[in-house]
Coordinates of C-alpha atoms and ligand atoms in Angstrom, one line a residue:
M289 CA -10.5 -6.4 34.7
Q290 CA -9.3 -6.0 31.1
V291 CA -10.1 -3.9 28.1
R292 CA -11.9 -6.6 26.1
N293 CA -14.0 -5.2 23.3
V294 CA -13.2 -3.0 20.5
H295 CA -15.7 -0.4 19.5
R296 CA -17.4 -0.7 16.1
E297 CA -15.7 2.4 14.8
H298 CA -12.3 1.1 15.6
K299 CA -12.5 2.7 18.9
V300 CA -11.3 1.0 22.1
K301 CA -13.9 0.8 24.8
Q302 CA -13.3 3.7 27.3
N303 CA -12.1 3.0 30.8
I304 CA -13.7 4.6 33.8
L305 CA -12.4 4.2 37.4
I306 CA -15.1 4.2 40.1
V307 CA -13.7 5.2 43.5
D308 CA -16.3 4.6 46.2
D309 CA -16.2 2.7 49.5
S310 CA -19.8 1.7 49.1
E311 CA -20.1 -1.6 47.3
I312 CA -23.7 -1.0 46.5
S313 CA -22.9 2.3 44.9
R314 CA -20.2 0.7 42.8
E315 CA -22.6 -2.0 41.7
I316 CA -25.3 0.4 40.7
L317 CA -22.9 2.3 38.6
I318 CA -21.6 -0.9 37.0
H319 CA -25.2 -1.7 36.2
I320 CA -25.8 1.7 34.6
L321 CA -22.5 1.9 32.7
G322 CA -21.2 -1.6 32.2
D323 CA -22.5 -2.1 28.7
E324 CA -20.8 1.0 27.2
Y325 CA -17.6 1.3 29.3
T326 CA -15.0 -0.9 30.8
L327 CA -15.1 -0.2 34.6
Y328 CA -12.4 -0.5 37.2
Q329 CA -13.1 -0.2 40.9
A330 CA -11.2 1.2 43.9
E331 CA -12.6 1.0 47.4
N332 CA -10.8 4.0 48.7
G333 CA -8.6 6.9 47.6
Q334 CA -5.3 5.2 48.2
Q335 CA -6.3 2.3 46.0
A336 CA -7.4 4.8 43.3
I337 CA -4.0 6.5 43.4
D338 CA -2.2 3.1 43.1
I339 CA -4.2 2.2 40.1
L340 CA -3.7 5.6 38.4
S341 CA 0.0 5.6 39.2
E342 CA 0.4 2.6 36.9
N343 CA -0.9 4.6 33.9
Y344 CA -3.4 7.3 34.5
R345 CA -3.6 7.8 30.7
A346 CA -5.3 4.5 30.4
F347 CA -8.4 6.1 31.9
Q348 CA -10.9 8.5 30.4
L349 CA -12.7 9.4 33.5
V350 CA -12.7 9.0 37.3
L351 CA -16.0 8.9 39.3
L352 CA -14.9 9.9 42.8
D353 CA -16.7 9.7 46.1
I354 CA -15.7 12.3 48.7
H355 CA -16.1 10.5 52.0
M356 CA -14.0 7.4 52.1
P357 CA -11.6 5.8 54.6
V358 CA -7.7 5.8 54.2
L359 CA -7.7 8.7 51.7
D360 CA -10.8 10.7 50.9
G361 CA -11.8 12.3 47.6
Y362 CA -10.3 15.6 48.4
G363 CA -7.0 13.9 49.1
V364 CA -7.2 12.1 45.7
L365 CA -7.9 15.4 43.9
E366 CA -4.9 17.0 45.7
I367 CA -2.5 14.3 44.5
M368 CA -3.9 14.2 41.0
K369 CA -3.5 18.0 40.8
Q370 CA 0.1 17.8 42.1
R371 CA 1.0 15.2 39.5
G372 CA -0.5 17.0 36.6
W373 CA -3.0 14.3 35.9
L374 CA -6.1 16.5 36.0
K375 CA -5.1 18.3 32.8
E376 CA -5.8 15.1 30.9
L377 CA -8.2 13.2 33.1
P378 CA -11.5 14.6 34.2
V379 CA -13.0 13.7 37.6
I380 CA -16.8 13.7 38.4
V381 CA -17.4 13.9 42.1
I382 CA -20.2 11.7 43.6
S383 CA -21.8 13.9 46.2
S384 CA -24.9 15.8 47.0
D385 CA -22.7 18.7 47.9
P386 CA -19.5 19.1 45.9
G387 CA -18.2 21.6 48.5
D388 CA -14.6 22.5 47.7
A389 CA -14.3 19.8 45.0
Y390 CA -14.5 22.3 42.0
K391 CA -11.8 24.4 43.5
R392 CA -9.7 21.3 43.9
G393 CA -10.0 20.5 40.2
A394 CA -13.2 18.3 39.8
T395 CA -15.0 18.8 36.5
D396 CA -18.5 18.0 37.5
F397 CA -20.6 16.2 40.1
F398 CA -23.7 14.1 40.5
S399 CA -25.5 13.0 43.6
K400 CA -26.9 9.8 45.0
P401 CA -29.3 8.2 44.4
F402 CA -28.2 7.9 40.8
D403 CA -30.5 8.8 38.0
P404 CA -29.3 6.7 35.1
D405 CA -30.1 9.3 32.4
V406 CA -28.3 12.1 34.3
V407 CA -25.3 9.8 34.9
N408 CA -25.1 8.8 31.3
V409 CA -25.5 12.2 29.8
R410 CA -22.9 13.9 32.1
I411 CA -20.4 11.2 31.5
H412 CA -20.9 11.3 27.8
N413 CA -20.6 15.1 27.7
I414 CA -17.4 15.2 29.8
I415 CA -15.7 12.5 27.9
S416 CA -16.6 14.2 24.6
L417 CA -15.3 17.5 25.9
Y418 CA -11.9 16.0 26.7
D419 CA -12.0 14.0 23.5
R420 CA -11.6 17.2 21.6
Y421 CA -7.9 17.4 22.7
Y422 CA -7.5 14.0 21.1
T423 CA -9.4 14.6 17.9
D424 CA -7.9 15.5 14.5
N425 CA -10.1 18.3 13.2
L426 CA -9.6 17.4 9.5
T427 CA -10.6 13.7 9.7
G428 CA -12.7 13.8 12.9
G429 CA -10.6 10.8 14.0
L430 CA -7.8 10.6 16.5
N431 CA -4.8 12.9 16.5
R432 CA -1.3 11.8 17.7
K433 CA -2.1 12.4 21.3
G434 CA -5.4 10.6 21.0
F435 CA -3.8 7.6 19.3
I436 CA -1.2 7.3 22.0
R437 CA -3.8 7.6 24.7
Q438 CA -6.2 5.1 23.1
S439 CA -3.3 2.7 22.5
E440 CA -2.4 2.9 26.2
I441 CA -6.0 2.3 27.1
F442 CA -6.1 -0.7 24.8
F443 CA -2.9 -2.3 26.2
H444 CA -3.8 -1.5 29.8
G445 CA -3.6 -4.8 31.7
K446 CA -2.6 -6.8 28.7
E447 CA 0.5 -8.8 29.4
D448 CA 1.2 -9.9 25.9
K449 CA 1.7 -7.3 23.2
T450 CA 3.0 -9.7 20.6
G451 CA 0.6 -10.3 17.8
Y452 CA -0.1 -6.6 17.3
D453 CA 1.4 -4.2 14.7
L454 CA 2.0 -0.6 14.6
M455 CA 1.8 0.7 11.0
F456 CA 3.0 4.1 9.9
F457 CA 1.8 5.5 6.5
D458 CA 3.3 8.3 4.6
I459 CA 1.7 9.7 1.5
K460 CA 4.5 10.6 -0.8
D461 CA 4.6 13.9 -2.7
F462 CA 1.3 15.0 -1.1
K463 CA 2.2 18.5 -1.9
A464 CA 1.8 17.7 -5.6
V465 CA -1.9 16.6 -4.9
N466 CA -2.5 20.0 -3.2
E467 CA -0.9 21.8 -6.1
L468 CA -2.7 19.8 -8.7
T469 CA -6.2 19.8 -7.2
G470 CA -6.2 22.7 -4.6
I471 CA -6.0 22.6 -0.8
A472 CA -9.7 21.8 -0.3
N473 CA -9.5 18.8 -2.5
G474 CA -6.2 17.8 -0.9
D475 CA -8.0 17.8 2.5
Q476 CA -10.8 15.7 1.1
V477 CA -8.2 13.2 -0.1
L478 CA -6.7 13.0 3.3
R479 CA -10.2 12.3 4.8
E480 CA -10.9 9.7 2.2
F481 CA -7.6 8.0 2.9
Y482 CA -8.3 8.0 6.6
H483 CA -11.7 6.4 6.0
D484 CA -10.2 3.9 3.6
L485 CA -7.8 2.9 6.4
C486 CA -10.6 2.6 8.9
D487 CA -12.6 0.4 6.6
A488 CA -9.7 -1.7 5.3
Q489 CA -10.0 -5.5 5.4
F490 CA -7.3 -5.8 8.1
A491 CA -9.8 -4.1 10.4
P492 CA -7.4 -1.8 12.4
I493 CA -8.1 -1.4 16.0
L494 CA -7.1 2.3 16.0
V495 CA -6.4 4.7 13.1
A496 CA -5.1 8.3 13.4
R497 CA -3.7 11.1 11.4
I498 CA -0.7 12.1 13.5
E499 CA 0.4 15.0 11.3
A500 CA 0.0 16.4 7.8
D501 CA 0.0 13.4 5.5
H502 CA 1.2 10.8 8.1
F503 CA -1.2 8.2 9.4
V504 CA -0.8 5.4 11.9
C505 CA -2.8 2.2 12.7
L506 CA -2.8 -0.3 15.5
S507 CA -3.9 -3.7 14.4
E508 CA -3.7 -7.4 15.0
Q509 CA -1.1 -9.1 12.9
P510 CA -2.8 -10.3 9.7
E511 CA -2.5 -14.1 9.2
E512 CA -2.5 -13.7 5.5
G513 CA 0.6 -11.4 5.3
Y514 CA 0.8 -7.8 4.2
D515 CA 0.3 -7.8 0.5
F516 CA -3.1 -6.2 0.9
L517 CA -1.2 -3.0 1.7
N518 CA -0.1 -2.8 -1.9
E519 CA -3.6 -2.0 -2.9
I520 CA -4.3 0.5 0.0
C521 CA -1.1 2.3 -0.8
S522 CA -1.7 2.8 -4.4
R523 CA -5.4 3.6 -4.5
R524 CA -6.8 6.0 -7.1
Y525 CA -8.7 9.1 -6.1
E526 CA -10.6 11.5 -8.2
K527 CA -10.8 15.2 -7.5
N528 CA -11.6 18.1 -9.8
G529 CA -12.1 15.7 -12.7
K530 CA -8.5 14.6 -12.2
T531 CA -7.7 11.0 -11.4
F532 CA -4.5 10.3 -9.6
Q533 CA -2.9 7.5 -7.7
L534 CA -1.6 8.1 -4.3
N535 CA 1.8 6.7 -3.6
V536 CA 1.8 5.7 0.0
H537 CA 4.6 3.9 1.8
C538 CA 4.2 2.0 5.0
G539 CA 6.5 0.9 7.8
I540 CA 5.4 -1.9 10.1
Y541 CA 6.6 -2.5 13.7
H542 CA 5.7 -5.8 15.2
L543 CA 5.1 -5.1 18.9
E544 CA 7.4 -6.8 21.4
N545 CA 6.9 -7.6 25.1
K546 CA 9.4 -5.1 26.3
P547 CA 8.5 -1.8 28.0
M548 CA 8.2 0.8 25.3
A549 CA 6.2 4.0 25.0
I550 CA 3.7 4.1 22.2
S551 CA 5.7 7.0 20.7
G552 CA 8.7 4.7 20.5
M553 CA 6.7 2.2 18.5
I554 CA 5.6 5.0 16.2
D555 CA 9.2 6.0 15.7
R556 CA 10.2 2.4 14.8
A557 CA 7.4 2.1 12.3
R558 CA 8.4 5.4 10.8
L559 CA 12.0 4.4 10.7
A560 CA 11.1 1.3 8.7
E561 CA 9.0 3.4 6.4
G562 CA 12.2 5.4 5.6
F563 CA 13.6 2.3 4.1
S564 CA 10.7 1.8 1.7
D565 CA 12.2 4.0 -1.1
S566 CA 14.8 1.4 -1.8
E567 CA 12.3 -1.5 -1.6
Y568 CA 10.8 -1.2 -5.0
G569 CA 7.6 -3.1 -5.9
R570 CA 6.4 -3.3 -2.3
A571 CA 4.5 -0.6 -0.4
Y572 CA 5.7 -1.7 3.0
V573 CA 8.8 -2.5 5.0
I574 CA 8.9 -4.3 8.3
Y575 CA 11.1 -2.9 11.1
D576 CA 14.1 -4.9 12.2
H577 CA 16.7 -4.0 14.8
T578 CA 19.5 -3.4 12.3
M579 CA 17.6 -0.3 11.1
K580 CA 18.2 1.5 14.3
N581 CA 22.0 1.4 13.6
V582 CA 21.6 3.5 10.5
Y583 CA 19.1 5.8 12.0
I584 CA 20.2 9.4 11.9
D585 CA 17.8 11.9 13.2
N586 CA 16.9 14.7 10.9
A587 CA 18.7 17.5 12.7
E588 CA 21.9 15.5 12.8
L589 CA 21.5 14.6 9.2
S590 CA 21.3 18.2 7.9
S591 CA 24.2 19.3 10.0
S592 CA 26.4 16.4 9.0
L593 CA 25.6 16.8 5.3
M594 CA 28.0 19.7 4.9
R595 CA 30.7 17.9 6.7
G596 CA 30.0 14.8 4.6
L597 CA 30.3 16.8 1.4
E598 CA 33.6 18.5 2.6
Q599 CA 35.0 15.2 3.7
E600 CA 33.9 13.5 0.5
E601 CA 31.8 10.9 2.4
F602 CA 29.4 10.8 -0.5
K603 CA 30.3 8.3 -3.2
L604 CA 29.0 8.3 -6.7
F605 CA 27.8 4.9 -7.9
F606 CA 26.9 4.2 -11.5
Q607 CA 24.3 1.8 -12.8
P608 CA 24.7 0.7 -16.4
I609 CA 21.8 1.1 -18.8
M610 CA 22.0 -1.5 -21.5
D611 CA 21.0 -1.3 -25.2
V612 CA 18.4 -4.0 -25.6
K613 CA 19.6 -4.9 -29.1
T614 CA 23.4 -5.0 -28.6
E615 CA 23.4 -5.8 -24.8
K616 CA 26.2 -3.2 -24.5
I617 CA 26.3 -0.4 -21.9
A618 CA 24.6 2.6 -23.6
S619 CA 24.6 5.0 -20.7
A620 CA 24.5 5.0 -16.9
E621 CA 22.6 6.6 -14.1
A622 CA 24.5 8.3 -11.3
L623 CA 23.2 7.2 -7.9
I624 CA 24.6 8.7 -4.7
R625 CA 25.6 6.7 -1.6
W626 CA 26.7 8.0 1.8
Q627 CA 29.7 6.3 3.3
H628 CA 29.0 7.5 6.8
P629 CA 32.0 7.3 9.2
E630 CA 30.0 5.6 12.0
K631 CA 26.9 4.3 10.3
G632 CA 28.4 2.7 7.2
M633 CA 26.9 2.8 3.8
I634 CA 23.5 4.6 3.8
S635 CA 21.2 4.4 0.8
P636 CA 19.6 7.5 -0.6
G637 CA 16.1 6.5 0.4
M638 CA 17.2 7.3 4.0
F639 CA 18.5 10.8 3.5
I640 CA 17.1 12.3 0.3
P641 CA 13.6 12.9 1.6
V642 CA 15.1 14.7 4.6
L643 CA 17.4 16.8 2.5
E644 CA 14.5 17.6 0.2
K645 CA 12.5 18.9 3.2
D646 CA 15.4 21.0 4.4
G647 CA 16.3 22.3 0.9
Y648 CA 19.9 20.9 1.2
I649 CA 19.3 18.5 -1.6
S650 CA 20.5 21.0 -4.2
N651 CA 24.0 21.0 -2.6
L652 CA 24.1 17.3 -3.0
D653 CA 22.7 17.2 -6.5
M654 CA 25.2 19.9 -7.6
Y655 CA 28.0 17.8 -6.0
V656 CA 26.9 14.9 -8.2
V657 CA 26.8 17.0 -11.3
R658 CA 30.4 18.2 -10.7
K659 CA 31.6 14.7 -9.9
V660 CA 30.0 13.3 -13.0
K661 CA 31.6 16.1 -15.1
E662 CA 35.0 15.2 -13.5
F663 CA 34.6 11.5 -14.1
L664 CA 33.7 12.1 -17.8
T665 CA 36.4 14.7 -18.3
D666 CA 39.1 12.4 -16.9
R667 CA 38.0 9.4 -19.0
L668 CA 37.8 11.5 -22.2
N669 CA 41.2 13.1 -21.5
A670 CA 42.8 9.7 -21.1
G671 CA 41.2 8.5 -24.3
N672 CA 39.0 6.0 -22.6
L673 CA 35.5 4.9 -23.5
T674 CA 32.7 7.0 -22.0
V675 CA 28.9 6.8 -22.1
P676 CA 26.4 9.5 -21.3
V677 CA 25.6 9.7 -17.6
S678 CA 22.3 10.9 -16.2
V679 CA 22.0 12.8 -12.9
N680 CA 18.8 12.9 -10.8
L681 CA 17.4 16.3 -10.2
S682 CA 15.0 17.0 -7.4
R683 CA 12.1 19.5 -8.0
I684 CA 13.6 21.7 -5.3
D685 CA 16.7 22.1 -7.5
F686 CA 14.8 24.2 -9.9
Y687 CA 14.3 26.8 -7.3
D688 CA 18.0 27.2 -6.8
E689 CA 18.9 29.8 -9.3
Q690 CA 22.7 29.5 -8.7
M691 CA 22.6 25.8 -9.2
M692 CA 20.7 26.1 -12.5
Q693 CA 23.1 28.7 -13.7
E694 CA 26.1 26.5 -12.9
I695 CA 24.5 23.5 -14.7
L696 CA 23.7 25.6 -17.7
S697 CA 27.3 27.1 -17.8
I698 CA 28.7 23.5 -17.7
L699 CA 26.5 22.6 -20.6
H700 CA 27.3 25.8 -22.5
S701 CA 31.1 25.6 -21.9
G702 CA 31.6 22.8 -24.5
Q703 CA 34.1 21.1 -22.2
L704 CA 32.1 17.9 -22.7
P705 CA 30.5 16.5 -25.8
S706 CA 26.8 17.4 -26.2
G707 CA 24.6 14.8 -24.4
A708 CA 27.4 13.6 -22.1
I709 CA 25.4 14.6 -19.0
N710 CA 21.7 14.1 -19.0
F711 CA 19.1 14.8 -16.3
E712 CA 16.4 12.6 -14.7
I713 CA 13.3 14.3 -13.3
T714 CA 10.6 12.3 -11.7
E715 CA 7.2 12.4 -13.2
S716 CA 5.7 13.9 -10.1
A717 CA 8.3 16.6 -10.0
Y718 CA 7.8 17.3 -13.6
A719 CA 4.0 17.7 -13.0
V720 CA 4.5 20.6 -10.7
I721 CA 7.4 22.3 -12.5
E722 CA 6.6 26.0 -13.1
E723 CA 6.9 27.9 -16.3
R724 CA 10.3 29.4 -15.2
S725 CA 11.6 25.9 -14.5
Q726 CA 10.3 24.7 -17.9
A727 CA 12.4 27.4 -19.6
I728 CA 15.5 26.0 -17.8
V729 CA 14.7 22.5 -19.0
D730 CA 14.2 23.8 -22.5
E731 CA 17.6 25.5 -22.3
M732 CA 19.2 22.3 -21.1
R733 CA 17.8 20.5 -24.1
R734 CA 19.0 23.2 -26.5
C735 CA 22.5 22.5 -25.1
G736 CA 22.1 18.9 -26.1
A737 CA 21.3 17.4 -22.7
K738 CA 18.6 14.8 -22.7
I739 CA 15.8 14.9 -20.2
L740 CA 14.6 11.6 -18.9
M741 CA 11.2 11.3 -17.2
D742 CA 11.8 9.2 -14.2
D743 CA 9.4 6.7 -12.6
F744 CA 6.9 7.0 -15.4
G745 CA 3.5 5.5 -14.5
T746 CA 3.6 6.3 -10.7
G747 CA 2.3 9.8 -11.0
Y748 CA -1.1 11.4 -11.0
S749 CA -1.8 11.8 -14.7
S750 CA 0.9 10.0 -16.6
F751 CA -0.6 10.4 -20.0
G752 CA -1.3 14.1 -19.5
M753 CA 2.5 14.4 -19.0
L754 CA 3.1 12.9 -22.4
Q755 CA 0.8 15.5 -23.9
D756 CA 2.0 18.6 -22.0
F757 CA 5.8 18.3 -21.7
D758 CA 8.8 18.0 -23.9
F759 CA 11.4 15.5 -22.9
D760 CA 13.5 12.8 -24.6
V761 CA 13.4 9.6 -22.7
L762 CA 10.8 7.9 -20.7
K763 CA 11.8 5.6 -17.8
I764 CA 9.1 3.1 -17.0
A765 CA 8.8 2.7 -13.2
M766 CA 10.0 -0.6 -11.9
E767 CA 6.6 -1.3 -10.2
F768 CA 5.3 -1.9 -13.7
I769 CA 8.1 -4.1 -14.8
H770 CA 7.7 -6.3 -11.7
Q771 CA 4.2 -7.1 -12.8
V772 CA 5.3 -8.6 -16.1
G773 CA 4.3 -12.2 -16.2
R774 CA 2.0 -11.7 -13.2
N775 CA -0.6 -9.3 -14.5
P776 CA -1.6 -9.6 -18.2
R777 CA -3.1 -6.1 -18.2
T778 CA 0.2 -4.6 -17.1
S779 CA 2.0 -6.3 -20.0
A780 CA -0.5 -4.9 -22.5
I781 CA -0.2 -1.4 -20.9
L782 CA 3.6 -1.6 -21.1
Q783 CA 3.5 -2.6 -24.8
S784 CA 1.2 0.3 -25.5
I785 CA 3.4 2.8 -23.6
I786 CA 6.4 1.7 -25.5
Q787 CA 4.6 1.9 -28.8
L788 CA 3.1 5.3 -28.0
S789 CA 6.5 6.7 -26.8
H790 CA 8.1 5.6 -30.1
E791 CA 5.3 7.4 -32.0
L792 CA 6.1 10.5 -30.0
G793 CA 9.8 10.2 -30.8
L794 CA 10.8 9.2 -27.3
N795 CA 13.2 6.4 -26.3
V796 CA 12.2 4.1 -23.5
V797 CA 14.2 2.7 -20.6
A798 CA 12.7 0.0 -18.4
E799 CA 13.8 0.3 -14.8
G800 CA 14.2 -2.4 -12.1
V801 CA 14.6 -5.3 -14.6
E802 CA 15.6 -8.3 -12.5
K803 CA 14.6 -11.5 -14.3
P804 CA 15.3 -13.1 -17.7
E805 CA 11.6 -13.1 -18.5
H806 CA 11.4 -9.3 -18.0
V807 CA 14.2 -9.0 -20.5
E808 CA 12.6 -11.3 -23.0
F809 CA 9.3 -9.5 -22.7
L810 CA 10.9 -6.1 -23.1
R811 CA 12.9 -7.2 -26.1
Q812 CA 9.7 -8.5 -27.8
S813 CA 8.0 -5.3 -27.0
S814 CA 10.7 -3.2 -28.7
C815 CA 11.8 -1.5 -25.5
D816 CA 15.1 0.4 -26.3
F817 CA 17.1 0.3 -23.0
I818 CA 17.1 -1.8 -19.8
Q819 CA 18.4 -0.9 -16.4
G820 CA 18.3 -3.3 -13.5
Y821 CA 19.9 -5.9 -11.3
Y822 CA 19.6 -8.4 -14.2
Y823 CA 22.5 -6.7 -15.9
S824 CA 24.2 -4.9 -13.0
R825 CA 23.5 -3.3 -9.6
P826 CA 24.8 0.2 -9.1
V827 CA 28.6 -0.1 -8.9
D828 CA 31.3 2.2 -7.7
A829 CA 33.3 4.3 -10.1
D830 CA 36.3 1.9 -10.2
T831 CA 34.1 -1.0 -11.1
F832 CA 32.2 1.0 -13.6
M833 CA 35.5 2.0 -15.3
V834 CA 36.5 -1.7 -15.5
M835 CA 33.1 -2.5 -17.2
L836 CA 33.6 0.3 -19.7
D837 CA 37.2 -0.8 -20.4
Q838 CA 36.1 -4.4 -21.0
Q839 CA 33.4 -3.1 -23.4
K840 CA 36.0 -1.1 -25.3
K841 CA 38.3 -4.1 -25.6
Q842 CA 35.4 -6.2 -27.0
C843 CA 34.8 -3.5 -29.6
E844 CA 38.4 -3.5 -30.6
M845 CA 38.6 -7.3 -31.0
Ligands
C2E944 P1 15.5 6.1 -8.9 O1 15.9 7.4 -9.7 O2 14.2 5.5 -9.3 O3 16.7 5.1 -9.0 C1 16.7 3.8 -9.2 C2 16.7 3.0 -8.0 O4 16.4 1.7 -8.2 C3 18.1 3.0 -7.3 O5 17.9 2.9 -5.9 C4 18.6 1.6 -7.8 O6 19.6 1.1 -7.0 C5 17.4 0.8 -7.8 N1 17.4 -0.3 -8.7 C6 18.0 -0.4 -9.9 N2 17.8 -1.6 -10.5 C7 17.0 -2.3 -9.6 C8 16.4 -3.6 -9.7 O7 16.6 -4.4 -10.7 N3 15.6 -4.0 -8.7 C9 15.4 -3.1 -7.6 N4 14.6 -3.6 -6.6 N5 15.9 -1.9 -7.5 C10 16.7 -1.5 -8.5 P2 18.8 3.9 -5.0 O8 20.1 4.0 -5.5 O9 18.6 3.4 -3.6 O10 18.1 5.3 -5.2 C11 16.8 5.5 -4.7 C12 16.3 6.8 -5.2 O11 17.0 7.9 -4.6 C13 16.5 7.0 -6.7 O12 15.4 6.4 -7.4 C14 16.5 8.5 -6.8 O13 15.1 9.0 -6.9 C15 17.1 9.0 -5.5 N6 18.5 9.3 -5.8 C16 19.6 8.6 -5.9 N7 20.7 9.3 -6.1 C17 20.3 10.6 -6.2 C18 20.9 11.9 -6.4 O14 22.1 12.0 -6.6 N8 20.1 13.0 -6.4 C19 18.7 12.9 -6.2 N9 18.0 14.0 -6.2 N10 18.1 11.7 -6.0 C20 18.8 10.6 -6.0
CA945 CA1 16.4 8.0 -11.5

């Protein structure tokens, strides 16, 4: 027998094991319960143990007769207790006199002849009682344990797992939603996102919130591809009169026919999700086996960071930012890479979120500031061409008093010309910056450093940001640029943003520019600067120096 039907509310039909040597009894129970549950049968205790040994978690309930040949009901309870199954799997004893059954771990009993109403109500109540362990209080849906259990139930007896996906969703910067709208509204957003997943057109078989702002789905592989995820992952929500867009990233693991625990599948989907930060313009990343090679677990990561910094495993890359009019390098963004001794080159999307969680990000960001200062000082001392370099700051950096003082003292020292080092702060980080941090930003600007608002347009109230905060340069997120030529609305919005920025005295950088038609559009729209693969990928310091030297030569000619 197989689990065939999927419940309307994306629940898998529940599996019940009937253990009774009387064929007639089994048939009556099948008649009473067959519509609602998937029923498995065992003729004696030993058969029941054999079935449960395969995967007891695939069952929600055992109906157990006491008097049976080979191994009786008491024997079954004994073994289930010894193996720890009874903690998760309730047993209803079929007997007019349960005798010792309660003591041996049975949950309830009913007697023959069966009264269909009594049988149905008791079974329903007991399954609901145990379901509480598997339910997420916030959404009312499955929690992690429940998802694992239901997935096991779903796959029980299925030979072929290919054709199914496990998807892992992470709501980025969810803390900012809480801070912006309050915890209660934040909770409501999590509930709405859960329901949006349940109702999504790809009709997931199972949906769960497995922790905080992480969700998982089990689904059939969609024939039409995964682009529908872009919409789900950037849906707008309204709370407290504030409209904001969630930025959700998704990792997808295509199930394979090899033995693997459901938790292993979740890990793989989560791992793929970790790569999504470097896959701009797409909300999802599909797992492939090469990802495992660069996987570093969080604990290892934090501890190896210090070693990495000491051993200079982190390398600074520079990505040129071009002046649209002259097509010369106007400035550059410093982007960090980790040259891990065993894992090879690791992109920041893999380790920055972990470092932000652990608070170690500030060590790394300060390292970048010092390296940029060194780079610029060396070039200036040698009389070579330099351009301003911007460094990414994380929101967490503003809580690091020492780091902020070190940055301010570099800026105050006058060792570098004013405006040589600038700072990029993402829109979502800027949105939750406190007054004290704002004072530091103001001080940086007084010292001549420019503040670039990064990823503009991906946050919760982009236009509110323009009104409320002082900064110098607006960097338009690449998600927008990639819509140029595809979505006429985006093009109109981009033109308005550029015009509005100019009216506010801001310069505009377009990020993620890859195609000639992007460049042409931006030129016509009077965008000031362009950053993207069209001109150059991020390059190492030596290559960047060659680029600057060439530019200097051209100027001299
Ligand atoms: P970001 O600040 O938005 O940086 C731009 C990212 O876009 C870089 O990814 C860059 O390689 C990529 N990119 C540039 N041009 C193109 C293009 O034309 N097409 C596409 N598809 N991508 C392009 P990267 O280097 O992987 O960095 C990812 C993120 O990691 C950065 O996003 C930034 O938020 C963060 N990051 C990088 N270095 C640092 C750092 O030193 N400190 C902090 N706090 N964050 C950093
Ligand atoms: Ca940036």
